[in-house]
XYZ file of C-alpha atoms in Angstrom:
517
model
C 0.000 0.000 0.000
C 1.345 3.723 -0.596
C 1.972 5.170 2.409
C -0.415 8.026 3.277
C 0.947 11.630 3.446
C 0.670 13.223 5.957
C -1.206 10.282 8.410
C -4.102 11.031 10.264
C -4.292 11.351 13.783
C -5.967 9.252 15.757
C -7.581 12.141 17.713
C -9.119 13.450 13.849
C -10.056 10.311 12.957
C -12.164 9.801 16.137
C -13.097 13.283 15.770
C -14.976 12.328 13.066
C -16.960 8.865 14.541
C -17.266 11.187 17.990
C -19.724 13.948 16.045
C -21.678 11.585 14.185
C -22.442 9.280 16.510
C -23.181 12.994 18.621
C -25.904 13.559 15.973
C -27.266 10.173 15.546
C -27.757 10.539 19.803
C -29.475 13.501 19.339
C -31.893 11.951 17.604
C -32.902 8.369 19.030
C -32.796 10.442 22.575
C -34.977 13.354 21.236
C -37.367 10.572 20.192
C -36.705 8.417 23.295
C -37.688 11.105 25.676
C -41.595 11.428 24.201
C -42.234 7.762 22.805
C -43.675 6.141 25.789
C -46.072 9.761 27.187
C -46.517 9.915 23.445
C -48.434 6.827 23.691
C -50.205 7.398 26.565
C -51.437 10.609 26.375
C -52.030 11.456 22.033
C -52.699 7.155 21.340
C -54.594 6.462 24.392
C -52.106 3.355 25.481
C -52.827 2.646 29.337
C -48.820 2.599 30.728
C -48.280 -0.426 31.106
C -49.047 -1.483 27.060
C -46.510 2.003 26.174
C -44.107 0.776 28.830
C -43.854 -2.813 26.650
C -44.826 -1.839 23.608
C -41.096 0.696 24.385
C -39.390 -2.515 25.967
C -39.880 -4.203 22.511
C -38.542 -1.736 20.460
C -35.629 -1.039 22.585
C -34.841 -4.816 22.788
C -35.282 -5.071 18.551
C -32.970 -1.618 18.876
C -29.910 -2.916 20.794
C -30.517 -6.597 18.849
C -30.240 -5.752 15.286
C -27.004 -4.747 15.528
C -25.860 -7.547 15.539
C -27.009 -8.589 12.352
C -25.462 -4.961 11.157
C -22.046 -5.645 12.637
C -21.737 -8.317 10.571
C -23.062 -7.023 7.346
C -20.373 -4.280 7.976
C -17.535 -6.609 8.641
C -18.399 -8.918 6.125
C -20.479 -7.437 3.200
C -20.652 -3.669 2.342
C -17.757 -2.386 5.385
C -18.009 -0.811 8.112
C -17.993 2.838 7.363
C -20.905 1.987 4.275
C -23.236 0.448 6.565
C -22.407 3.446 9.749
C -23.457 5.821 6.932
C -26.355 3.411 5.474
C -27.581 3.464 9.100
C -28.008 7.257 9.279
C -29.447 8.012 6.915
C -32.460 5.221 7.336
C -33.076 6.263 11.081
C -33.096 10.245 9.512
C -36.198 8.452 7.318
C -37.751 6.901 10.276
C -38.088 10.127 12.449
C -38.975 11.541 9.238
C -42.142 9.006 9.689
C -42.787 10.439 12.749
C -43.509 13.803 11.722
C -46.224 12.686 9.628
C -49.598 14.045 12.239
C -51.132 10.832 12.175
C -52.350 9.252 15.582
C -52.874 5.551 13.939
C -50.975 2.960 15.826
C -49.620 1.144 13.068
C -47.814 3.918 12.120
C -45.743 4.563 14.831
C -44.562 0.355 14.835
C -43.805 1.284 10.776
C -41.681 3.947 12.234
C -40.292 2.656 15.036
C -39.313 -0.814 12.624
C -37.577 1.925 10.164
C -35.437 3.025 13.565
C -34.663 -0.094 14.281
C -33.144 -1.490 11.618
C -31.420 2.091 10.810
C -29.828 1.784 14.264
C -29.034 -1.679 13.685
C -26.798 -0.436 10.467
C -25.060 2.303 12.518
C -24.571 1.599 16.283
C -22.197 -1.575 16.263
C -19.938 0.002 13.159
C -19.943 3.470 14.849
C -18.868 1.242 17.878
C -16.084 -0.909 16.057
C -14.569 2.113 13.846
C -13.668 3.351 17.398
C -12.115 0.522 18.367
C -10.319 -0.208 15.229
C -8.714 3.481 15.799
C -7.382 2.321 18.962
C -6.724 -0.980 17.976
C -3.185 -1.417 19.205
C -3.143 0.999 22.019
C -4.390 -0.812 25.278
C -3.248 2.005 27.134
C -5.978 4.675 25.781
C -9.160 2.634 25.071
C -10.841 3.183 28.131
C -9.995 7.012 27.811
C -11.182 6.558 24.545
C -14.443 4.681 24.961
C -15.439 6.583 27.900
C -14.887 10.183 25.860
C -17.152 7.995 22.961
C -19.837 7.294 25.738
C -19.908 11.191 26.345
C -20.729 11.992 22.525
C -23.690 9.849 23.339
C -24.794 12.385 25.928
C -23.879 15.409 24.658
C -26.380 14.706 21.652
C -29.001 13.408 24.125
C -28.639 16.210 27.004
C -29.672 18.695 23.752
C -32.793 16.964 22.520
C -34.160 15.630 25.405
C -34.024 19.158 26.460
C -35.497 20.567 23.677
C -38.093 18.164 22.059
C -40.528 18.157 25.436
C -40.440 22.025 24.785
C -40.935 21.962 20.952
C -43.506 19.948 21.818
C -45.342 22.087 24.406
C -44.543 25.585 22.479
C -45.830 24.499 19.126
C -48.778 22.648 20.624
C -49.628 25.368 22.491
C -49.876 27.334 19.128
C -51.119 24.924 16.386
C -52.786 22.025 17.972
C -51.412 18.901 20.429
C -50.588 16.938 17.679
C -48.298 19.026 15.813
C -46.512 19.594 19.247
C -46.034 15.757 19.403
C -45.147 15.353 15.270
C -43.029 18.625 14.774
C -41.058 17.654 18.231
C -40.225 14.202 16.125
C -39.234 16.296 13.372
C -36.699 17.612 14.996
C -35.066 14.438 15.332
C -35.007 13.923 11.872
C -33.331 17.319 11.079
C -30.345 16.537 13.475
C -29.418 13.649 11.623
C -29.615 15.664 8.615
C -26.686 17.819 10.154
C -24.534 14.310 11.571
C -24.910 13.511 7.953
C -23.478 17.157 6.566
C -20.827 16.931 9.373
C -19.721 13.429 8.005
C -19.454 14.804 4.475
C -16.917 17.316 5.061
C -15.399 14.917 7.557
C -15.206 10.917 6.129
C -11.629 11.051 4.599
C -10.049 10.941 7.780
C -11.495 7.567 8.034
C -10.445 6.759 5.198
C -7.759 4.385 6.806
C -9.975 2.664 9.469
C -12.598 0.131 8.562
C -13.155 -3.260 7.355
C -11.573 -4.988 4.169
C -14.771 -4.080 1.947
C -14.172 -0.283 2.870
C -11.635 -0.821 0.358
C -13.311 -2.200 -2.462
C -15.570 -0.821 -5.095
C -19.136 -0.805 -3.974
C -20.720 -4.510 -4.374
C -24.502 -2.971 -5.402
C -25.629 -6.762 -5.739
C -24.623 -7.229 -2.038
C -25.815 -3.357 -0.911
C -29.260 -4.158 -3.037
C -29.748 -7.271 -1.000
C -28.917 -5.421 2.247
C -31.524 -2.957 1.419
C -34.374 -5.502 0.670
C -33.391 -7.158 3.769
C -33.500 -4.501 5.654
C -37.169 -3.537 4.016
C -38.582 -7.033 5.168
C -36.845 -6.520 8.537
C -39.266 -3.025 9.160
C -42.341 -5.040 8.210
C -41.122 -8.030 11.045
C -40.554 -5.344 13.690
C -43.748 -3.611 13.276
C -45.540 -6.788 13.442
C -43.673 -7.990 17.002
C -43.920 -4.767 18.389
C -48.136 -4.820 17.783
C -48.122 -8.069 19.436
C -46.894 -8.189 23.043
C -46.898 -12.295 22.901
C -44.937 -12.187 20.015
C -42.569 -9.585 21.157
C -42.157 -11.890 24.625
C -41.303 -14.698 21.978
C -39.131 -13.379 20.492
C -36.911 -11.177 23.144
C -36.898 -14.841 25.117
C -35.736 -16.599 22.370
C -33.047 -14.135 21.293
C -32.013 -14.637 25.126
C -31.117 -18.378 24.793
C -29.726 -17.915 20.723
C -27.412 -15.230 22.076
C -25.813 -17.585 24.560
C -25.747 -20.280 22.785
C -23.737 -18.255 19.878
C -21.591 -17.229 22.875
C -21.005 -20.714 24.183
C -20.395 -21.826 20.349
C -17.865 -19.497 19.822
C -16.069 -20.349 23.006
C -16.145 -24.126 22.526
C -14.617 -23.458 19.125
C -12.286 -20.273 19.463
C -8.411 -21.284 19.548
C -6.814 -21.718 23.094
C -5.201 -18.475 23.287
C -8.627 -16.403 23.078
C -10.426 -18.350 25.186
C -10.085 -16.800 28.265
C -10.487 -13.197 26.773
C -14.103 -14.614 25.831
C -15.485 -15.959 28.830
C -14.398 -12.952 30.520
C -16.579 -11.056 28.173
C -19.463 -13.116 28.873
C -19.319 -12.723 32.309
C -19.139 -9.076 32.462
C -22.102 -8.924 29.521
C -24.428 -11.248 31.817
C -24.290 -8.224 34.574
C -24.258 -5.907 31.680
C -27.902 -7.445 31.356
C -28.850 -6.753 34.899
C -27.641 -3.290 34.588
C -30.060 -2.323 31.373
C -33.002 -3.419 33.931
C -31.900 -0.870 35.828
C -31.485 1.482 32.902
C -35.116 1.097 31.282
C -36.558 2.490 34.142
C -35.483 5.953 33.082
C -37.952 6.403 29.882
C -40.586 3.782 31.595
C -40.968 4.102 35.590
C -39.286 7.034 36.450
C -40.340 8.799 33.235
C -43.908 7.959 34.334
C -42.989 9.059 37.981
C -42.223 12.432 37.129
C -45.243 13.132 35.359
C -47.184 12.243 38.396
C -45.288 12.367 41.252
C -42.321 14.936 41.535
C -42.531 18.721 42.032
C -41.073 20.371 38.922
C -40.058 23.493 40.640
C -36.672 23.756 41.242
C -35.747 26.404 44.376
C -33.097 27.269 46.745
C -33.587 28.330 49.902
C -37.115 29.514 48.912
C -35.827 31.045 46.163
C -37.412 29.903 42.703
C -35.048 29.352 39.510
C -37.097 27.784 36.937
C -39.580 24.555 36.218
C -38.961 21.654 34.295
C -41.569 19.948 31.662
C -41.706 15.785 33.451
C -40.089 14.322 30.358
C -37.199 17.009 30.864
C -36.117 14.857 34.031
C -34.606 12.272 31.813
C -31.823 14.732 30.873
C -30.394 14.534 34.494
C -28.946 11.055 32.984
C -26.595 12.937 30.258
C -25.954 16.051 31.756
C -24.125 13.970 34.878
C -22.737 11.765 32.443
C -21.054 14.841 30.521
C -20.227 15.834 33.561
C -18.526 12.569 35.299
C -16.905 11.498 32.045
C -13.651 13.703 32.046
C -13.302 12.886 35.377
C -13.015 9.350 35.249
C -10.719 9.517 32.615
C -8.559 11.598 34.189
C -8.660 9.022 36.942
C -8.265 5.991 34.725
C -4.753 7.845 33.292
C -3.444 9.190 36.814
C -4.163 5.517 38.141
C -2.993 3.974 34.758
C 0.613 6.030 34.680
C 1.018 4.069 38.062
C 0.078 0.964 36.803
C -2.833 0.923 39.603
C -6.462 1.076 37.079
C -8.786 -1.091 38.422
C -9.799 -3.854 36.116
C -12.949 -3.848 34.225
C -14.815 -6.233 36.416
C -14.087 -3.853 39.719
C -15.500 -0.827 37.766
C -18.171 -2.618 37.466
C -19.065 -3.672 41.226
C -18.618 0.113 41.935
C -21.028 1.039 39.087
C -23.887 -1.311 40.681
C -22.955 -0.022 44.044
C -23.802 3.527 42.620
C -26.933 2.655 41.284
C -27.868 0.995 44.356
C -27.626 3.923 45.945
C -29.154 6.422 43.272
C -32.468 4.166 43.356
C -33.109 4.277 46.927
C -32.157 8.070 46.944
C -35.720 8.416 45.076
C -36.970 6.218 47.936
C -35.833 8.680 50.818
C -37.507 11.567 48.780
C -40.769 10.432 49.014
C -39.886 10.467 52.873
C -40.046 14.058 52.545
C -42.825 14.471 49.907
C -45.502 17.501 50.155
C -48.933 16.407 48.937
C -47.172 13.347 46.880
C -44.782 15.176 45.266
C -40.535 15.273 45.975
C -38.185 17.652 45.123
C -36.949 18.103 42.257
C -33.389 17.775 43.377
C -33.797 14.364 45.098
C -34.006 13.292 41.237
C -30.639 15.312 40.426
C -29.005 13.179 43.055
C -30.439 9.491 42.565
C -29.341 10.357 38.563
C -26.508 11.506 39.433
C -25.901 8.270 41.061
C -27.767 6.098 38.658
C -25.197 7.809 36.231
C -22.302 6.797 37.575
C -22.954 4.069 37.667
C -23.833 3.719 33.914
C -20.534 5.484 32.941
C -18.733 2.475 35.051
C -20.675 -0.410 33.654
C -22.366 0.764 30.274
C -19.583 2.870 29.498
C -17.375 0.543 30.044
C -19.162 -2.172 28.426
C -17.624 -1.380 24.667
C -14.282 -0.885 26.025
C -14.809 -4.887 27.661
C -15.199 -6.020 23.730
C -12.833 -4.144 22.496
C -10.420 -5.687 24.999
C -11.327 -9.170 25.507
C -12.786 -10.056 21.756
C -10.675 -11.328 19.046
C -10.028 -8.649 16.524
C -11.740 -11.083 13.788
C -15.137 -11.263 15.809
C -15.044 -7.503 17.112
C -18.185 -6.120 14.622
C -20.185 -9.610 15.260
C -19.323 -9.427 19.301
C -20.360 -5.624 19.230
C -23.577 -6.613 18.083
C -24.261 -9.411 20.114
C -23.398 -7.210 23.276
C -26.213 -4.666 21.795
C -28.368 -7.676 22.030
C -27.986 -8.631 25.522
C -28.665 -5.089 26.118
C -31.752 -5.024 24.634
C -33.012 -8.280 26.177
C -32.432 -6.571 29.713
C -34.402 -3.469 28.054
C -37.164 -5.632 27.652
C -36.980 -7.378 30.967
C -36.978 -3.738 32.281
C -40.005 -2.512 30.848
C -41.622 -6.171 32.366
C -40.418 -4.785 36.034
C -41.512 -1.352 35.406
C -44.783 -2.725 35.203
C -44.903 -3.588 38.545
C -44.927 0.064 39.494
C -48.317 0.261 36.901
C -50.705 2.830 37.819
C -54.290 2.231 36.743
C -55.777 5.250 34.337
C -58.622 6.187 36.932
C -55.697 6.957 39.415
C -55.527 10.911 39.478
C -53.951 11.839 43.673
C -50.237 11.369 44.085
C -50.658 10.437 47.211
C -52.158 7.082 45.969
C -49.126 6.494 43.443
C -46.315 7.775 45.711
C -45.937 4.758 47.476
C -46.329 2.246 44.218
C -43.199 3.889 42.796
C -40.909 4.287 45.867
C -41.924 0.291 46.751
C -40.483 -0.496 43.010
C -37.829 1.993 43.133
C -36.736 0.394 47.165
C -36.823 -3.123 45.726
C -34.767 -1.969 42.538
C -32.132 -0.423 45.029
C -32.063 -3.918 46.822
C -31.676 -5.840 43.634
C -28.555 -3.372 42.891
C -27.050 -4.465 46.338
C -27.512 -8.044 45.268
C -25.729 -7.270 42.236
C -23.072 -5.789 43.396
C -21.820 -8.607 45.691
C -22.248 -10.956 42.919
C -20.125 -8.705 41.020
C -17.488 -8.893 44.280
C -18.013 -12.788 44.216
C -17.254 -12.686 40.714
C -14.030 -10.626 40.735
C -11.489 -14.324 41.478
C -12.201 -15.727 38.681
C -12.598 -12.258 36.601
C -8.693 -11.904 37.932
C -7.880 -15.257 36.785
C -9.214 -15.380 33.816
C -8.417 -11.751 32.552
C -4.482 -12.835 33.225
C -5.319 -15.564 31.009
C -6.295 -13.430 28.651
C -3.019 -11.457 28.836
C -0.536 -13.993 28.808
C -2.159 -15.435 25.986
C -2.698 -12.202 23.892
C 1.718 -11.351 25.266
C 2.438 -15.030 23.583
C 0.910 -14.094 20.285
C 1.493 -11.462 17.901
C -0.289 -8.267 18.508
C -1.937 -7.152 15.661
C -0.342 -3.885 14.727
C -1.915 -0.498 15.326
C -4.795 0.686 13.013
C -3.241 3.999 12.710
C -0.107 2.974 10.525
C -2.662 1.017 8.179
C -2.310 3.716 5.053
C -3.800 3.900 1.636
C -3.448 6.460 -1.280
C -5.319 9.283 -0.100
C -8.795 9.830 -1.456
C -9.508 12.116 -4.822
């Protein structure tokens, strides 16, 4: 290969994955935000059929990106099928501006999504890693500062849509509040796409083999009528709440037994690597439980159940619309993330960072702890309703503690997974995610609130008795996670012997090509 002149940096080239993936976040959060009040209060859904009908499409979310890892690895690349992925999930909140309150449009729409995030979200994901691939010592930094993109795009529209929604309802009707709030969405992926334009040569270096090839269109035409049939399958789970059990359950045991497969048949020297990474996915599952309960339960909560004033010392600053609230998540995550890097590289340059499997025991701990702070707000309640700042301080914890085992879950495949399975692995870790989303929106249910219930005072004490019981399940977790750290020790210097004995593959940044015309 001709030697590129000069070589890009890996700081440009992840530059350039960091803003997209910025955009995309923007979007699928600005959606996220309204989707399950959407369906309760403009379709009629009681909360419990929104909080599953959600819990479905966020399991088919995280799970078909698996299938697009591997159609980026192995078919059209990995950059192709990022940018393939945009631009569908642009189309599907496109869908959602259309002001039409007919159920079977929103599962078209929501199908579109999912397979558009299936194309982008595990090749966003592995571009990163193949930048770093080769350089142990910045991944974490790296993945961490990639889990922040995430929530800069989010803290924006989940911001912004609830108030788009209220300020143009207010003017033109309730449903083009809802539709032109969607819209939204659709417009910032518009910009992550314009952004990428000016920006996609300094990836030029980075991706899979077919990155480097002329355009297949027999394989990119077949990718597209899969992907068409795929829409038409997830609207027809997500209508169906047996079916969508069915399937989510099934994906469960397919997922571990592809995980088992490739573990029984992986060469000696990787072995170790990947039953450490199914170890640390399993309580990656038990952590996205957790997680759901931000755009189900808690979501739900703050409509009903929290005071949206926020004061000090009598004094009032401003109010918050409910669905606002979810924005605590990403604005502490923006927050926390430089931090913890600059912890992981002060305790790095001493050789002291704490393994992956310790960061996560503290991450549980911290969501432990976040969940029953909502718990010893309601102690203090007025009329049913808590302060607004007891639910800046459980999400601050609840964040945490995402940053330390979410965050950290992509950095875990990039580390443990050989380089030859990294898109597929990506994909299937998406996968167990979205099985826990699922199994979240099942416990969120217990915390259901029947439509003729109006006083806070009667639903007060349905969401703190979840919210206590999801604390205790966090305790739980975390000394599992301490139980588990032995063999996590054992097996991740395993891992590292084996990976010292072999030859490392070199780093992604000295790959070069001609540059591009």
């Amino acid at each position: 290969m001709a030697t590129q002149n000069p070589p890009v940096s890996q700081t440009r080239s992840f530059s350039t994955v960091f803003l997209i993936e910025m955009w995309e976040r923007f979007g699928f959060y600005g959606m996220q935000v309204l989707m399950v009040t959407y369906m309760v209060k403009r379709l009629g859904f009681v909360d419990s059929k929104a909080n599953l009908v959600w819990g479905a499409a966020a399991a088919l979310i995280y799970a078909t990106p698996a299938i697009g890892g591997w159609v980026g690895d192995k078919l059209i690349g990995t950059r192709r099928t990022m940018l393939l992925g945009a631009v569908v999930l642009a189309f599907g909140y496109a869908m959602l501006w259309i002001p039409s309150s007919h159920p079977y449009l929103l599962y078209c729409s929501l199908g579109v999504i999912i397979v558009g995030n299936g194309f982008f979200k595990p090749n966003a994901g592995n571009l990163v890693r193949k930048i770093y691939e080769g350089d142990d010592t910045k991944i974490d930094s790296a993945f961490t500062i990639y889990y922040m993109a995430v929530n800069i795009g989010s803290t924006i529209s989940m911001l912004l849509t609830p108030w788009i929604r209220d300020y143009v309802g207010a003017k033109y009707g309730d449903a083009w509040g809802w539709h032109t709030a969607f819209g939204v969405c659709a417009i910032g992926l518009l910009l992550g796409l314009i952004n990428y334009s000016l920006m996609h040569r300094t990836l030029a270096h980075v991706g899979a083999p077919a990155d480097g090839e002329p355009v297949n269109f027999k394989r990119l035409g077949g990718v597209l009528a899969a992907g068409a049939v795929m829409v038409f399958i997830a609207a027809f789970i997500l209508q169906s709440e047996t079916v969508a059990r069915v399937c989510v359950y099934a994906a469960g045991v397919a997922i571990l037994g592809i995980f088992i497969h490739l573990i029984r048949s992986s060469q000696q020297h990787e072995r170790a690597g990947l039953v450490a990474a199914l170890v640390l996915t399993v309580q990656t599952i038990f952590f996205f439980i957790f997680y759901q309960q931000m755009s189900t339960s808690l979501n739900l909560f703050a409509q009903k159940n929290v005071d949206l004033s926020f004061d000090v010392f009598g004094l009032h600053l401003f109010n918050w619309i409910p669905e606002q609230f979810q924005s605590l998540n990403a604005i502490w995550i923006v927050l926390l993330s430089p931090v913890l890097v600059l912890i992981y590289n002060a305790m790095g340059k001493v050789g002291k960072n704490p393994a992956v499997a310790v960061k996560f025991a503290w991450g549980f701990a911290a969501v432990a702890a976040g969940f029953f702070m909502y718990g010893v707000g309601a102690k203090f309640a007025v009329n049913g309703q808590i302060s607004s700042w007891f639910m800046v301080g459980g999400y601050g914890l609840y964040s945490l503690g995402e940053l330390l085992v979410s965050g950290l879950g992509l950095a875990m495949i990039a580390r443990y997974v050989p380089a030859r399975m990294g898109g597929f692995m990506m994909g299937a870790y998406y996968v167990a995610s979205g099985i826990a989303q699922y199994l979240g929106s099942v416990v969120a249910n217990f915390a259901s609130i029947p439509q003729h219930v109006v006083d806070p005072m009667v639903s007060l004490p349905i969401y703190t008795k979840l919210f206590n019981q999801l604390g205790v399940a966090g305790v739980i977790c975390t000394l599992i996670a301490l139980a588990m750290l032995p063999l996590m020790k054992k097996l991740s210097a395993s891992h590292s012997e084996a990976a010292n004995n072999n030859d490392p593959l070199p780093p992604v940044h000295s790959e070069t090509i001609p540059p591009s015309p």
